[in-house]
XYZ file of C-alpha atoms in Angstrom:
505
model
C 55.887 10.932 28.207
C 54.374 13.644 30.398
C 54.579 16.124 27.529
C 52.937 13.617 25.165
C 50.101 12.901 27.622
C 49.646 16.612 28.189
C 49.407 17.186 24.431
C 46.842 14.371 24.084
C 44.808 15.754 26.984
C 44.925 19.241 25.511
C 43.796 17.866 22.151
C 40.851 16.056 23.781
C 39.861 19.211 25.653
C 39.922 21.212 22.413
C 37.835 18.571 20.592
C 35.311 18.406 23.449
C 35.124 22.186 23.534
C 34.275 22.367 19.823
C 31.709 19.553 20.167
C 30.156 21.375 23.122
C 30.276 24.729 21.308
C 28.703 23.355 18.111
C 25.973 21.574 20.053
C 24.953 24.545 22.166
C 25.267 27.033 19.326
C 22.953 24.806 17.256
C 20.498 24.555 20.152
C 20.626 28.343 20.556
C 19.984 28.772 16.837
C 16.939 26.463 16.947
C 15.560 28.241 20.003
C 15.980 31.592 18.264
C 14.099 30.413 15.143
C 11.237 28.963 17.214
C 11.002 31.819 19.733
C 7.485 32.755 18.533
C 6.208 29.160 18.528
C 3.954 28.063 21.429
C 5.224 25.358 23.777
C 4.182 23.418 26.886
C 5.831 23.794 30.290
C 9.514 22.863 30.236
C 12.007 21.819 32.898
C 15.820 21.993 32.937
C 17.584 19.178 31.075
C 14.456 17.064 30.384
C 12.501 19.826 28.622
C 8.830 18.908 28.077
C 9.317 15.165 28.653
C 6.917 15.103 31.633
C 4.135 16.447 29.398
C 4.019 13.113 27.569
C 4.019 10.745 30.548
C 5.233 7.184 30.106
C 2.272 5.174 28.814
C 0.658 4.929 25.405
C -2.562 6.674 26.475
C -0.812 9.613 28.194
C 1.323 10.196 25.087
C -1.770 10.381 22.881
C -3.541 12.699 25.333
C -0.463 14.958 25.346
C -0.598 15.299 21.563
C -4.227 16.421 21.730
C -3.356 18.973 24.438
C -0.450 20.318 22.387
C -2.612 20.594 19.272
C -4.833 23.087 21.124
C -1.890 25.458 21.688
C -1.543 26.297 18.001
C -0.986 24.890 14.496
C 2.724 24.349 15.257
C 3.947 23.591 18.784
C 7.533 23.046 19.902
C 8.464 20.432 22.487
C 12.044 19.867 23.613
C 12.676 16.328 24.883
C 16.128 16.581 26.391
C 18.407 17.860 23.601
C 15.965 16.988 20.797
C 13.457 19.464 19.338
C 10.113 18.151 18.114
C 7.567 20.330 16.332
C 3.998 19.011 16.422
C 1.933 20.041 13.381
C -1.855 19.814 12.992
C -2.640 22.473 10.367
C -3.568 20.925 7.017
C -1.498 23.394 4.966
C 1.608 22.772 7.077
C 1.133 19.003 6.922
C 0.488 19.123 3.179
C 3.691 21.097 2.619
C 5.805 18.554 4.518
C 4.167 15.456 3.023
C 4.252 16.772 -0.548
C 7.887 17.818 -0.358
C 10.391 15.938 -2.495
C 13.222 17.110 -0.242
C 11.807 16.518 3.262
C 11.942 12.741 2.950
C 14.128 11.647 5.856
C 12.181 9.939 8.630
C 12.522 11.253 12.190
C 15.320 9.787 14.297
C 12.839 7.699 16.334
C 12.754 5.383 13.303
C 16.439 4.673 13.976
C 15.275 2.379 16.784
C 13.945 0.036 14.100
C 17.270 -0.147 12.266
C 18.589 -3.315 13.980
C 15.371 -5.116 12.991
C 14.565 -3.652 9.573
C 17.988 -2.510 8.403
C 17.956 0.191 5.755
C 14.573 -0.874 4.367
C 12.059 1.274 2.528
C 10.446 2.447 5.783
C 13.563 4.116 7.172
C 15.901 4.750 4.220
C 16.277 8.078 2.416
C 17.680 9.678 -0.720
C 18.608 7.619 -3.768
C 18.484 4.355 -1.792
C 14.852 4.996 -0.860
C 13.938 6.036 -4.432
C 15.369 2.797 -5.837
C 13.541 0.704 -3.227
C 10.275 2.520 -3.807
C 10.519 2.064 -7.581
C 11.075 -1.681 -7.229
C 8.518 -2.353 -4.489
C 5.540 -0.239 -5.562
C 4.190 -2.543 -8.318
C 4.089 -5.505 -5.923
C 1.288 -3.776 -4.013
C -0.564 -2.104 -6.871
C -0.663 -4.609 -9.754
C -4.076 -6.261 -9.850
C -3.029 -9.877 -10.586
C -0.799 -9.848 -7.512
C -3.544 -8.302 -5.362
C -5.913 -11.017 -6.602
C -3.485 -13.683 -5.431
C -3.134 -11.960 -2.077
C -6.915 -12.379 -1.709
C -6.461 -16.153 -1.950
C -3.976 -15.936 0.939
C -6.436 -13.797 2.921
C -9.328 -16.186 2.461
C -7.809 -19.433 3.693
C -6.203 -17.760 6.717
C -9.466 -15.995 7.575
C -11.223 -19.366 7.382
C -9.022 -20.451 10.296
C -9.889 -17.217 12.128
C -13.626 -17.875 11.740
C -13.217 -21.356 13.232
C -11.325 -19.878 16.189
C -14.009 -17.224 16.717
C -16.777 -19.842 16.649
C -15.236 -21.241 19.829
C -15.976 -17.877 21.508
C -19.695 -17.826 20.636
C -21.878 -17.817 23.745
C -19.228 -16.365 26.048
C -20.118 -13.105 27.873
C -17.117 -11.416 26.269
C -13.561 -11.923 25.072
C -10.645 -9.851 23.825
C -10.750 -10.123 20.041
C -7.427 -8.356 19.429
C -5.114 -11.389 19.912
C -7.202 -13.431 17.449
C -6.968 -10.693 14.837
C -3.241 -10.174 15.442
C -2.395 -13.843 14.896
C -4.499 -14.008 11.729
C -2.844 -10.846 10.440
C 0.592 -12.332 11.143
C -0.329 -15.482 9.206
C -1.489 -13.356 6.275
C 1.489 -11.009 6.107
C 4.016 -13.848 6.537
C 2.500 -15.913 3.737
C 2.037 -12.873 1.491
C 5.582 -11.606 1.973
C 7.581 -14.833 2.296
C 5.327 -17.503 0.825
C 5.633 -19.525 4.019
C 3.049 -20.534 6.608
C 4.001 -19.631 10.177
C 0.686 -21.033 11.497
C 0.456 -18.324 14.147
C -3.239 -19.034 14.758
C -2.599 -22.724 15.396
C 0.824 -22.439 17.034
C 0.803 -19.149 18.940
C 3.858 -20.290 20.962
C 5.882 -20.716 17.754
C 9.349 -19.144 18.317
C 9.056 -16.849 15.310
C 5.578 -15.680 16.346
C 6.612 -14.888 19.918
C 9.828 -13.215 18.713
C 7.868 -10.790 16.496
C 5.735 -9.858 19.503
C 8.804 -9.292 21.690
C 10.500 -7.056 19.112
C 7.437 -4.826 18.702
C 6.946 -4.489 22.467
C 10.606 -3.803 23.307
C 10.909 -1.200 20.533
C 8.078 0.786 22.133
C 9.445 0.173 25.640
C 12.792 1.608 24.542
C 11.246 4.623 22.800
C 9.529 5.647 26.056
C 12.772 5.466 28.076
C 15.340 8.057 26.926
C 18.177 6.378 28.848
C 17.785 3.310 26.595
C 18.105 5.282 23.351
C 21.950 5.100 23.225
C 22.751 1.748 21.644
C 25.536 0.784 24.066
C 23.264 1.337 27.104
C 20.401 -0.546 25.469
C 22.625 -3.561 24.763
C 23.660 -3.663 28.438
C 20.047 -3.635 29.683
C 17.917 -6.786 30.259
C 15.423 -5.596 27.631
C 18.264 -5.042 25.155
C 19.662 -8.522 25.706
C 16.201 -10.043 25.192
C 15.697 -7.887 22.097
C 18.829 -9.150 20.393
C 18.043 -12.766 21.317
C 14.618 -12.447 19.692
C 16.056 -10.501 16.764
C 18.332 -13.442 15.953
C 15.290 -15.742 15.838
C 13.500 -13.461 13.358
C 16.540 -12.756 11.184
C 17.533 -16.439 11.076
C 14.002 -17.440 10.055
C 13.667 -14.817 7.317
C 17.214 -15.479 6.115
C 16.520 -19.200 5.815
C 13.295 -18.577 3.869
C 15.129 -16.305 1.415
C 18.057 -18.745 1.078
C 15.790 -21.720 0.354
C 13.755 -19.806 -2.213
C 16.935 -18.665 -3.991
C 18.149 -22.289 -4.115
C 14.786 -23.486 -5.457
C 14.903 -20.968 -8.255
C 18.486 -21.917 -9.118
C 17.390 -25.559 -9.237
C 14.711 -24.626 -11.761
C 11.720 -25.008 -9.452
C 9.328 -22.631 -11.177
C 6.757 -21.276 -8.795
C 6.219 -17.649 -9.637
C 6.658 -15.317 -12.567
C 9.526 -17.087 -14.258
C 8.053 -18.644 -17.377
C 9.615 -17.596 -20.696
C 8.266 -14.372 -22.130
C 6.625 -13.198 -18.918
C 7.399 -9.939 -17.173
C 7.845 -9.707 -13.430
C 4.197 -8.790 -12.902
C 2.434 -10.541 -15.790
C 1.729 -13.972 -14.339
C -1.654 -14.530 -12.724
C -0.451 -17.554 -10.790
C 0.665 -17.226 -7.172
C 2.836 -14.110 -7.140
C 4.369 -13.440 -3.747
C 6.326 -10.452 -2.551
C 9.596 -12.361 -2.099
C 9.494 -13.759 -5.641
C 8.831 -10.298 -7.004
C 12.036 -9.057 -5.366
C 14.028 -12.080 -6.504
C 12.866 -11.665 -10.096
C 14.173 -8.129 -10.106
C 17.409 -9.305 -8.514
C 17.984 -11.913 -11.221
C 17.406 -9.297 -13.899
C 20.381 -7.370 -12.522
C 18.465 -4.253 -11.511
C 17.252 -5.244 -8.080
C 18.394 -5.625 -4.495
C 21.112 -7.635 -2.792
C 20.161 -10.641 -0.648
C 20.673 -8.508 2.472
C 18.435 -5.762 1.068
C 15.781 -8.350 0.199
C 15.797 -9.629 3.790
C 15.464 -6.037 5.028
C 12.437 -5.441 2.798
C 10.749 -8.684 3.871
C 11.297 -7.738 7.527
C 9.947 -4.248 6.798
C 6.761 -5.585 5.198
C 6.316 -8.007 8.102
C 6.641 -5.139 10.588
C 4.536 -2.600 8.694
C 1.783 -5.028 7.713
C 1.325 -6.854 10.997
C 0.366 -4.279 13.635
C -1.366 -1.777 11.355
C -3.829 -4.205 9.775
C -4.642 -6.022 13.013
C -5.234 -2.740 14.846
C -7.447 -1.473 12.007
C -9.603 -4.612 12.070
C -9.919 -4.529 15.867
C -11.148 -0.930 15.864
C -13.593 -1.550 12.999
C -15.068 -4.426 15.020
C -15.288 -2.107 18.022
C -17.136 0.492 15.930
C -19.557 -2.126 14.559
C -20.254 -3.301 18.109
C -20.786 0.273 19.305
C -23.036 1.305 16.395
C -25.415 -1.601 15.638
C -27.273 0.364 12.954
C -24.000 0.693 11.025
C -23.320 -3.016 11.514
C -26.752 -3.868 10.130
C -26.131 -1.782 6.999
C -22.816 -3.564 6.452
C -24.511 -6.942 6.872
C -27.275 -5.995 4.429
C -24.705 -4.963 1.811
C -22.939 -8.306 2.218
C -26.175 -10.318 2.278
C -27.216 -8.717 -1.010
C -23.856 -9.685 -2.538
C -23.624 -13.249 -1.210
C -26.610 -15.573 -1.052
C -24.680 -18.073 1.067
C -21.958 -17.920 3.718
C -20.138 -20.602 1.735
C -19.460 -18.277 -1.211
C -15.828 -17.131 -1.136
C -15.278 -13.433 -1.829
C -13.077 -12.397 -4.746
C -10.996 -9.313 -5.445
C -13.898 -7.922 -7.489
C -16.294 -8.511 -4.587
C -14.072 -6.528 -2.241
C -14.075 -3.609 -4.689
C -17.883 -3.596 -4.593
C -18.144 -3.400 -0.786
C -18.756 0.350 -0.963
C -20.528 0.922 2.341
C -18.054 -1.285 4.212
C -15.250 0.820 2.739
C -16.949 3.962 4.091
C -17.135 2.325 7.528
C -13.455 1.376 7.424
C -12.449 4.893 6.396
C -14.587 6.492 9.104
C -12.992 4.139 11.639
C -9.544 5.164 10.399
C -10.575 8.791 10.890
C -12.149 8.358 14.329
C -9.402 5.948 15.469
C -6.385 6.920 13.372
C -4.214 3.797 13.323
C -0.939 5.673 12.743
C -1.636 8.791 14.843
C 1.493 10.665 13.768
C 4.393 10.393 11.350
C 7.789 12.013 11.723
C 10.234 13.782 9.429
C 13.756 15.028 10.142
C 14.480 18.549 8.906
C 17.744 18.885 6.979
C 17.149 22.570 6.213
C 15.078 25.404 7.691
C 11.448 25.234 6.541
C 9.058 28.203 6.616
C 5.550 26.802 7.097
C 2.349 28.290 5.603
C 1.214 28.986 9.185
C 4.136 31.414 9.498
C 6.350 29.390 11.825
C 9.863 28.184 10.981
C 10.995 24.624 11.653
C 14.796 24.718 11.934
C 17.244 22.240 10.459
C 17.986 19.499 12.980
C 14.453 19.437 14.401
C 11.969 16.608 13.911
C 8.416 17.350 12.857
C 5.633 15.172 14.206
C 2.642 15.370 11.870
C -0.352 14.718 14.125
C -2.676 12.951 11.691
C -5.144 11.976 14.418
C -5.578 15.650 15.317
C -5.953 16.493 11.633
C -8.762 13.929 11.315
C -10.628 15.462 14.260
C -10.615 18.958 12.741
C -14.127 20.468 12.896
C -13.667 22.521 9.743
C -12.856 19.465 7.650
C -15.117 17.030 9.510
C -18.077 18.754 11.223
C -19.069 17.177 14.548
C -15.865 15.091 14.491
C -16.714 12.917 17.512
C -19.811 11.584 15.722
C -19.258 8.265 13.927
C -20.682 8.814 10.447
C -19.561 6.554 7.561
C -21.522 8.720 5.111
C -18.692 11.281 5.338
C -16.909 9.039 2.844
C -19.647 8.460 0.289
C -18.989 9.820 -3.191
C -21.048 12.975 -2.671
C -19.393 14.107 0.570
C -15.893 13.077 -0.524
C -16.023 15.172 -3.696
C -13.795 18.221 -3.390
C -12.206 17.173 -0.100
C -8.464 17.738 0.025
C -6.507 14.467 -0.120
C -4.540 15.814 2.838
C -7.644 16.211 5.031
C -7.812 12.428 5.442
C -4.554 10.519 5.159
C -4.552 7.401 7.366
C -1.828 5.943 5.143
C 0.116 9.225 5.132
C 0.339 10.999 1.746
C 2.798 12.341 -0.784
C 5.986 10.615 -1.973
C 6.412 8.649 1.289
C 2.845 7.439 1.628
C 2.187 3.851 2.715
C 3.335 1.579 -0.095
C 0.950 -1.200 0.979
C -2.284 0.749 1.455
C -4.220 -1.202 -1.200
C -3.061 -4.462 0.369
C -4.086 -3.189 3.819
C -7.553 -2.069 2.708
C -8.151 -5.426 1.011
C -7.055 -7.319 4.112
C -9.311 -5.292 6.413
C -12.279 -5.739 4.061
C -11.613 -9.469 3.847
C -11.506 -9.977 7.619
C -14.430 -7.719 8.505
C -16.716 -9.012 5.747
C -16.208 -12.651 6.770
C -16.716 -11.908 10.460
C -19.930 -9.942 9.809
C -21.249 -12.639 7.454
C -20.821 -15.227 10.218
C -21.506 -13.381 13.465
C -23.478 -10.629 15.146
C -21.038 -8.404 17.026
C -22.449 -7.403 20.414
C -21.214 -5.529 23.510
C -19.361 -7.680 26.023
C -20.823 -8.193 29.496
C -18.750 -7.058 32.511
C -15.548 -6.616 30.510
C -13.035 -3.722 30.425
C -13.726 -0.664 28.303
C -11.020 0.299 25.779
C -8.237 2.595 26.996
C -6.938 4.007 23.736
C -3.311 4.953 23.335
C -0.527 5.111 20.811
C 2.212 2.507 20.733
C 3.795 1.753 17.366
C 0.181 2.046 16.181
C -3.103 2.980 17.878
C -4.095 0.335 20.428
C -6.405 -0.254 23.332
C -4.262 -0.953 26.397
C -7.109 -3.015 27.828
C -7.935 -4.874 24.614
C -11.097 -4.817 22.502
C -13.768 -6.885 24.232
C -16.941 -7.957 22.469
C -19.466 -10.782 22.302
C -20.434 -12.935 19.311
C -23.631 -14.668 18.210
C -23.919 -16.917 15.174
C -25.924 -15.492 12.281
């Protein structure tokens, strides 16, 4: 027995030695390849972790500081190497690559919620998902039906905002978030969660908990290991709320599958019609189920993952975009007046409901939205995991095993691409000034093969919300309310909210 235990112990020691040797030899290799790359101050074990602080605003400030050190900057966080990129040629190379497609490991924190959905998958799985999902967000008849969903949910938003008229100020962000949740839930699942009317709804509160705890975990390295996270109070709450969300989405999918089997024809299933040909209500879930029934689609589990992914990706990004556009319109009244004039020329009455075609014709509003997305980049950075050494155009090498963090916010504040970048100027995006600009100089929805699949949907939603709010209200500065403290959570946010004041038009 003693001999057997000794042999087992010796075997474990040998295994641990090789694990230790491989780890440290890989770290040494990465350090050797990045020896000429600038870096912030580092400390033993934790590396540059203190540089980033522990709140959303200090993290964003750290990225701007790092971007001043050079086009590529290394930052070790414990045993993980991150390379922050701000040079357009470097970013273009990574985003355009058909081989650098794996998302950074930070996206692994979303896996329990989203599964292996299109946001976090890679390789052939991702290519199949992308091929199936793309038409659902680019085919005009479906986008037209999404506009119908936008309009009746925004009508509820307008009624809620009317209750705020006359107040010295209020935080508009929660109103926008709940409306955005109503829109993305109905668009993706075909079900009304009534977030604006029932903000204490279990599903609504669960979505909020999951988003918050994911960020909370990302900022605390000791919670990254799954077994430690599950033992923590935040981990236990996370998995309780996750069950609420997964049960709800699973039930919606199950009921819709049963309806279709029973012959209840709602979407895209009349004889002779293709998946995307019907101009009646065409929702995201039905699009996936149509593909599934044709034998070339996704399993029920994969469908649930994609619905959860669209819910996650479409909720925070759109609501944050709308909140910051409202902030910009409040801050720059001359810009707000131009937007209102464009809308007043299009609609002779506030009772006229905007159509898909109307949204396409809101040219100046689109410039304002794009300038807001430049000045307040909603997704400040995107990450990629390197599976091979990459020599960048700037001359630096990013080694295999490292994660690149493409600092899009820093890219958008580049003086060469956008002169006087702190000035808010929507005319940067008129046809004349946009001509000849690299598509990688401005990429709020990322770019290349892994760009945002729902960017047309998102732009339509933002136009729909902003246009209705401006048609109904003057947006004015709040009185004696907090100023925004801008930081980066899962998306760009103001930690103190977005306070403004409304007057009826």
